[in-house]
């Protein structure tokens, strides 16, 4: 569809591996990858279990100039906010910028791809439909970590990647809020279990099969097992909560 | 291989997820995607369990102008027919348009990709080998649905997609042949079991986990479960037969 | 990242299916695919369990002119040797050809992709860092087959592909070293089990579900099951050893 509307425009896939219906996983993937695309790119996202219902199709221009196109279900807004926030938003209603007849179940093909291709060749967003108020955009909940003075933290597992590494909704800078700074070793609590895990810079600082905490390439605190799966070893999946507190000088337990 | 023969020609993958040896699945995928490629595209298809045997390699030009290249095992012909049928057909025999030496087990690399690349840069099909009679092309069987006056239908599951949605070899227009038109609710029979399933426009009109029939983006009647797998819930796979009859006003059973 | 540094440079993925941490599998994939890329291509490889440790990042130019970029862990050298060997080698140390700040855990994004893109647009390798001695490059072990006069051979399974076909570290020409030449039938021994397997040209010469040996599209002797998995049927995985001897005229057993 893109090649039909915009021949020669290069297409670079982020991923086709987002689990079915998992809007949050798609939103996090877009958010983490989008800063590394060239400024002004057009980003097409389709995780769309509500296709054909009254949920809106949208195009959002970011302050950096990129445009994100897809369903209004929370998939796009975090990515746009990583690029400075929304500078322009429209609902995709134009009959002349979609495939006709339009199916009820495949808007990725019929509405979103053609819209992205039109934008890529210079069509202004206002041609695609009426302006909408960014305050009305659908947002997914995103619980903040709970950080207490004294260094106790509760944080949510945001993403489990293909390696089983668990990215927490916790920035390295959040440790400063605890008043203790970045610890070198952390007591990690999941359910009734507690582990002492070294907080290192990279995987290879732990022995093969051993656990580690590190600050990942997005600046998030992550729990991993060197050449293994933290998700399996700690029994974690996206949405689970993990307890953390510095372990320096304190015995485990 | 394509970049070596035709540098700069854009390549857009349909899929690398066709199950091994499943020629019919590949043929259906090509058929469903091909209308949405720009007219005049060159389509390379390789599901080729007969590689190295006397089965022919072929190039087929469609009435729309697209060219399909691959093995003569039924993979390509349905796609060409979606574009108006065969206007030109050759067997790929030219030594000067293939990789030499030519392996016995990887014609995707050695014969089909180079041929597709040559066609993409303007080589006439007649340079690739002798013309062949389209009537001699290998075809896969494709059972028609059985539609009786009074609205009883038996149809075959053609494709089960990654979501577990079951596309039937039944067009929405086939309901007209039953004399009853499109029903709003359907009794679906699989083996000894019968379910009453609403026939709606899109997934979101069923509650999460509930079944639905809909006309999909290819115009085919399909059986789905909203955010679930119809294949699992109904115990279906490609090739299975399903019974259907309108359920309006009739009690289930 | 590549598009940011080198807009418009075409990118062709070999694969994203190398198992996690499996450097040898990645090295074999690169080696088998690299001859078929256009001469002078830039190849980016990232299987990098040692990311962030003192292992080096490297760029290697081959005698054919291609450049391979990635970690110095054995991933790249076999590919370069398929193209005639190393003509130039540097360590990737330049601060001005990487993403800043540079993460400790994602050098594919921060170091290797930018370096590859810079090379693709003409940056000389010497701009990326100091020259290194190719003799210091990390190499993976690669056991040779054991071939005895009289035709007994022990060979290692090098790659098991998605079909379950087992490529041995044994070239067809190795049969000549046994003094017997290429047999038409082979006794294949795995553990305490021995099978008689025909040595044919292609899959379709065996009945569906039957085993075969053939010389694959890389010139390696491979064990397969027509439309089935040799890995499952013979209980093999990469790294296993297989015994082979000609079976002509000899009863199985």
XYZ file of N, CA, C and O in Angstrom, chain B residues 163-253:
364
model
N -3.740 -15.080 14.314
C -4.644 -14.851 15.431
C -5.520 -16.074 15.719
O -6.275 -16.094 16.683
N -5.470 -17.066 14.820
C -6.374 -18.195 14.952
C -7.707 -17.966 14.272
O -8.633 -18.772 14.415
N -7.830 -16.872 13.534
C -9.054 -16.618 12.780
C -9.102 -17.537 11.571
O -8.107 -17.737 10.882
N -10.291 -18.131 11.343
C -10.459 -19.140 10.300
C -11.211 -18.545 9.112
O -12.418 -18.294 9.198
N -10.481 -18.327 8.016
C -11.109 -17.815 6.801
C -11.697 -18.987 6.025
O -10.992 -19.948 5.707
N -12.991 -18.913 5.737
C -13.651 -19.982 4.988
C -13.557 -19.724 3.490
O -13.460 -18.581 3.047
N -13.576 -20.798 2.722
C -13.671 -20.672 1.264
C -15.126 -20.386 0.899
O -15.808 -21.189 0.250
N -15.589 -19.238 1.339
C -16.994 -18.849 1.186
C -17.042 -17.329 1.118
O -16.582 -16.657 2.048
N -17.546 -16.806 0.007
C -17.678 -15.359 -0.128
C -19.000 -14.906 0.489
O -19.964 -15.674 0.531
N -19.040 -13.670 0.971
C -20.304 -13.175 1.519
C -21.415 -13.312 0.488
O -22.559 -13.628 0.826
N -21.056 -13.122 -0.776
C -22.075 -13.186 -1.831
C -22.651 -14.590 -1.995
O -23.738 -14.752 -2.563
N -21.959 -15.613 -1.506
C -22.495 -16.974 -1.602
C -23.795 -17.137 -0.815
O -24.599 -18.027 -1.117
N -23.994 -16.294 0.208
C -25.249 -16.382 0.957
C -26.441 -16.104 0.053
O -27.531 -16.641 0.269
N -26.232 -15.266 -0.975
C -27.340 -14.983 -1.883
C -27.778 -16.240 -2.630
O -28.949 -16.406 -2.957
N -26.811 -17.121 -2.905
C -27.132 -18.357 -3.626
C -28.049 -19.248 -2.800
O -28.751 -20.116 -3.347
N -28.015 -19.057 -1.472
C -28.880 -19.877 -0.627
C -30.321 -19.393 -0.653
O -31.208 -20.052 -0.133
N -30.509 -18.208 -1.257
C -31.863 -17.670 -1.359
C -32.304 -16.908 -0.132
O -33.404 -16.371 -0.080
N -31.448 -16.832 0.885
C -31.864 -16.211 2.140
C -31.146 -14.898 2.422
O -31.575 -14.129 3.274
N -30.059 -14.640 1.705
C -29.294 -13.424 1.974
C -28.457 -13.573 3.228
O -28.434 -14.623 3.884
N -27.792 -12.501 3.568
C -26.850 -12.526 4.683
C -27.600 -12.577 6.009
O -28.387 -11.690 6.319
N -27.391 -13.612 6.799
C -28.102 -13.711 8.083
C -27.421 -12.852 9.153
O -26.278 -12.443 8.990
N -28.098 -12.572 10.232
C -27.483 -11.801 11.316
C -26.923 -12.727 12.393
O -26.192 -12.300 13.272
N -27.291 -13.997 12.297
C -26.803 -14.978 13.269
C -26.773 -16.324 12.558
O -27.645 -16.623 11.734
N -25.763 -17.146 12.860
C -25.534 -18.363 12.090
C -25.313 -19.535 13.046
O -24.641 -19.406 14.066
N -25.917 -20.683 12.700
C -25.604 -21.916 13.409
C -24.361 -22.500 12.753
O -24.379 -22.855 11.568
N -23.308 -22.625 13.516
C -22.039 -23.133 13.003
C -21.826 -24.547 13.524
O -21.847 -24.770 14.732
N -21.626 -25.480 12.600
C -21.476 -26.874 12.983
C -20.081 -27.379 12.641
O -19.612 -27.267 11.507
N -19.417 -27.942 13.649
C -18.111 -28.572 13.447
C -18.187 -29.937 14.108
O -18.398 -30.039 15.316
N -18.038 -30.978 13.299
C -18.219 -32.326 13.837
C -19.606 -32.439 14.442
O -20.589 -32.036 13.839
N -19.723 -32.941 15.645
C -21.023 -33.119 16.274
C -21.490 -31.917 17.074
O -22.515 -31.997 17.750
N -20.759 -30.827 17.030
C -21.063 -29.657 17.850
C -21.684 -28.549 17.027
O -21.328 -28.332 15.887
N -22.617 -27.827 17.624
C -23.218 -26.671 16.956
C -23.211 -25.476 17.892
O -23.558 -25.594 19.072
N -22.774 -24.345 17.353
C -22.778 -23.087 18.089
C -23.648 -22.069 17.350
O -23.733 -22.094 16.129
N -24.249 -21.155 18.079
C -24.912 -20.010 17.454
C -23.959 -18.823 17.541
O -23.521 -18.452 18.637
N -23.624 -18.291 16.388
C -22.596 -17.257 16.317
C -23.155 -16.025 15.606
O -23.718 -16.156 14.515
N -23.028 -14.836 16.195
C -23.507 -13.636 15.519
C -22.638 -13.319 14.304
O -21.424 -13.516 14.338
N -23.286 -12.848 13.241
C -22.579 -12.478 12.017
C -22.515 -10.955 12.015
O -23.512 -10.287 11.723
N -21.378 -10.410 12.397
C -21.236 -8.969 12.638
C -20.238 -8.364 11.663
O -19.765 -9.023 10.738
N -19.926 -7.091 11.878
C -19.024 -6.418 10.941
C -17.570 -6.479 11.379
O -16.659 -6.501 10.568
N -17.343 -6.506 12.706
C -15.958 -6.453 13.168
C -15.829 -7.081 14.552
O -16.833 -7.326 15.236
N -14.598 -7.350 14.943
C -14.289 -8.083 16.169
C -14.944 -7.464 17.403
O -15.521 -8.150 18.225
N -14.826 -6.137 17.507
C -15.245 -5.450 18.718
C -16.742 -5.506 18.968
O -17.203 -5.064 20.024
N -17.525 -6.037 18.024
C -18.965 -6.180 18.256
C -19.273 -7.432 19.061
O -20.414 -7.638 19.481
N -18.293 -8.279 19.261
C -18.434 -9.414 20.186
C -17.678 -9.068 21.465
O -16.696 -8.332 21.442
N -18.146 -9.584 22.574
C -17.415 -9.377 23.825
C -16.086 -10.132 23.769
O -15.940 -11.097 23.020
N -15.152 -9.677 24.581
C -13.856 -10.342 24.605
C -14.023 -11.818 24.935
O -14.685 -12.165 25.915
N -13.459 -12.673 24.100
C -13.549 -14.111 24.310
C -14.745 -14.750 23.624
O -14.873 -15.976 23.648
N -15.629 -13.928 23.033
C -16.821 -14.476 22.374
C -16.586 -14.674 20.879
O -15.791 -13.971 20.262
N -17.321 -15.637 20.288
C -17.125 -15.925 18.864
C -17.903 -14.961 17.977
O -18.885 -14.343 18.411
N -17.458 -14.856 16.732
C -18.157 -14.035 15.746
C -17.862 -14.558 14.354
O -16.817 -15.171 14.118
N -18.797 -14.350 13.443
C -18.554 -14.465 12.012
C -18.491 -13.059 11.453
O -19.215 -12.164 11.910
N -17.624 -12.855 10.465
C -17.571 -11.549 9.801
C -17.077 -11.756 8.383
O -16.533 -12.815 8.049
N -17.297 -10.763 7.547
C -16.745 -10.795 6.201
C -15.409 -10.090 6.248
O -15.336 -8.913 6.589
N -14.337 -10.818 5.938
C -13.017 -10.249 6.181
C -12.578 -9.301 5.063
O -13.328 -9.033 4.122
N -11.358 -8.813 5.195
C -10.870 -7.779 4.288
C -10.600 -8.305 2.882
O -10.258 -7.539 1.991
N -10.778 -9.623 2.668
C -10.718 -10.200 1.327
C -12.103 -10.571 0.815
O -12.221 -11.198 -0.231
N -13.149 -10.250 1.580
C -14.506 -10.576 1.157
C -14.942 -11.982 1.516
O -16.009 -12.440 1.084
N -14.145 -12.680 2.321
C -14.463 -14.049 2.696
C -15.127 -14.104 4.081
O -14.770 -13.336 4.978
N -16.074 -15.037 4.227
C -16.687 -15.264 5.533
C -15.648 -15.914 6.447
O -14.995 -16.891 6.055
N -15.490 -15.368 7.636
C -14.456 -15.844 8.550
C -15.028 -16.025 9.943
O -15.914 -15.286 10.362
N -14.469 -16.992 10.643
C -14.895 -17.323 11.994
C -13.781 -16.902 12.944
O -12.620 -17.280 12.751
N -14.131 -16.083 13.957
C -13.116 -15.549 14.857
C -13.613 -15.589 16.287
O -14.783 -15.846 16.559
N -12.699 -15.348 17.200
C -13.018 -15.093 18.604
C -12.368 -13.758 18.936
O -11.179 -13.565 18.659
N -13.134 -12.821 19.490
C -12.571 -11.503 19.782
C -11.435 -11.631 20.798
O -11.648 -12.095 21.917
N -10.249 -11.232 20.406
C -9.024 -11.340 21.210
C -8.728 -12.763 21.644
O -8.124 -12.999 22.695
N -9.156 -13.714 20.823
C -8.857 -15.109 21.109
C -8.686 -15.867 19.801
O -8.672 -15.272 18.728
N -8.580 -17.188 19.888
C -8.314 -18.017 18.726
C -9.513 -18.894 18.395
O -9.880 -19.787 19.166
N -10.121 -18.642 17.227
C -11.223 -19.502 16.790
C -10.724 -20.909 16.483
O -11.429 -21.890 16.715
N -9.499 -21.008 15.973
C -8.966 -22.334 15.653
C -8.955 -23.215 16.893
O -9.363 -24.374 16.863
N -8.518 -22.645 18.015
C -8.467 -23.422 19.252
C -9.859 -23.684 19.796
O -10.173 -24.794 20.206
N -10.692 -22.648 19.800
C -12.003 -22.782 20.426
C -12.919 -23.730 19.665
O -13.754 -24.430 20.243
N -12.799 -23.737 18.320
C -13.661 -24.593 17.515
C -12.945 -25.878 17.074
O -13.546 -26.725 16.419
N -11.653 -25.995 17.413
C -10.912 -27.195 17.012
C -10.729 -27.301 15.512
O -10.885 -28.373 14.930
N -10.393 -26.184 14.881
C -10.311 -26.143 13.418
C -8.884 -25.963 12.933
O -8.060 -25.345 13.600
N -8.610 -26.489 11.758
C -7.371 -26.170 11.061
C -7.686 -26.070 9.561
O -8.787 -26.416 9.132
N -6.720 -25.569 8.805
C -6.937 -25.420 7.363
C -7.315 -26.765 6.764
O -6.706 -27.796 7.091
N -8.323 -26.787 5.914
C -8.772 -28.019 5.282
C -9.989 -28.635 5.937
O -10.638 -29.501 5.352
N -10.306 -28.196 7.153
C -11.501 -28.720 7.827
C -12.766 -28.152 7.168
O -12.731 -27.114 6.525
N -13.879 -28.865 7.351
C -15.155 -28.409 6.805
C -16.062 -27.952 7.942
O -16.093 -28.541 9.013
N -16.818 -26.895 7.643
C -17.706 -26.293 8.626
C -19.106 -26.240 8.018
O -19.254 -25.935 6.837
N -20.128 -26.542 8.819
C -21.503 -26.391 8.377
C -22.080 -25.080 8.880
O -21.784 -24.657 10.003
N -22.886 -24.426 8.050
C -23.463 -23.128 8.414
C -24.931 -23.090 7.990
O -25.275 -23.578 6.914
N -25.781 -22.517 8.840
C -27.134 -22.179 8.377
C -27.685 -21.029 9.206
O -27.315 -20.869 10.375
N -28.529 -20.207 8.597
C -29.043 -19.040 9.310
C -29.751 -19.459 10.584
O -30.416 -20.498 10.625
N -29.607 -18.642 11.633
C -30.175 -18.998 12.929
C -31.309 -18.084 13.350
O -31.840 -18.248 14.437
N -31.687 -17.130 12.477
C -32.708 -16.176 12.909
C -33.984 -16.882 13.346
O -34.519 -17.721 12.634
N -34.422 -16.518 14.487
C -35.712 -16.999 14.965
C -35.723 -18.468 15.353
O -36.689 -18.962 15.906
N -34.627 -19.145 15.063
C -34.618 -20.574 15.394
C -33.837 -20.807 16.673
O -32.795 -20.225 16.887
N -34.321 -21.653 17.537
C -33.583 -21.945 18.755
C -32.312 -22.718 18.411
O -32.287 -23.471 17.442
N -31.276 -22.529 19.168
C -30.048 -23.290 18.913
C -30.219 -24.748 19.292
O -30.537 -25.060 20.423
N -30.043 -25.669 18.341
C -30.112 -27.095 18.673
C -31.082 -27.789 17.765
O -31.640 -27.201 16.858
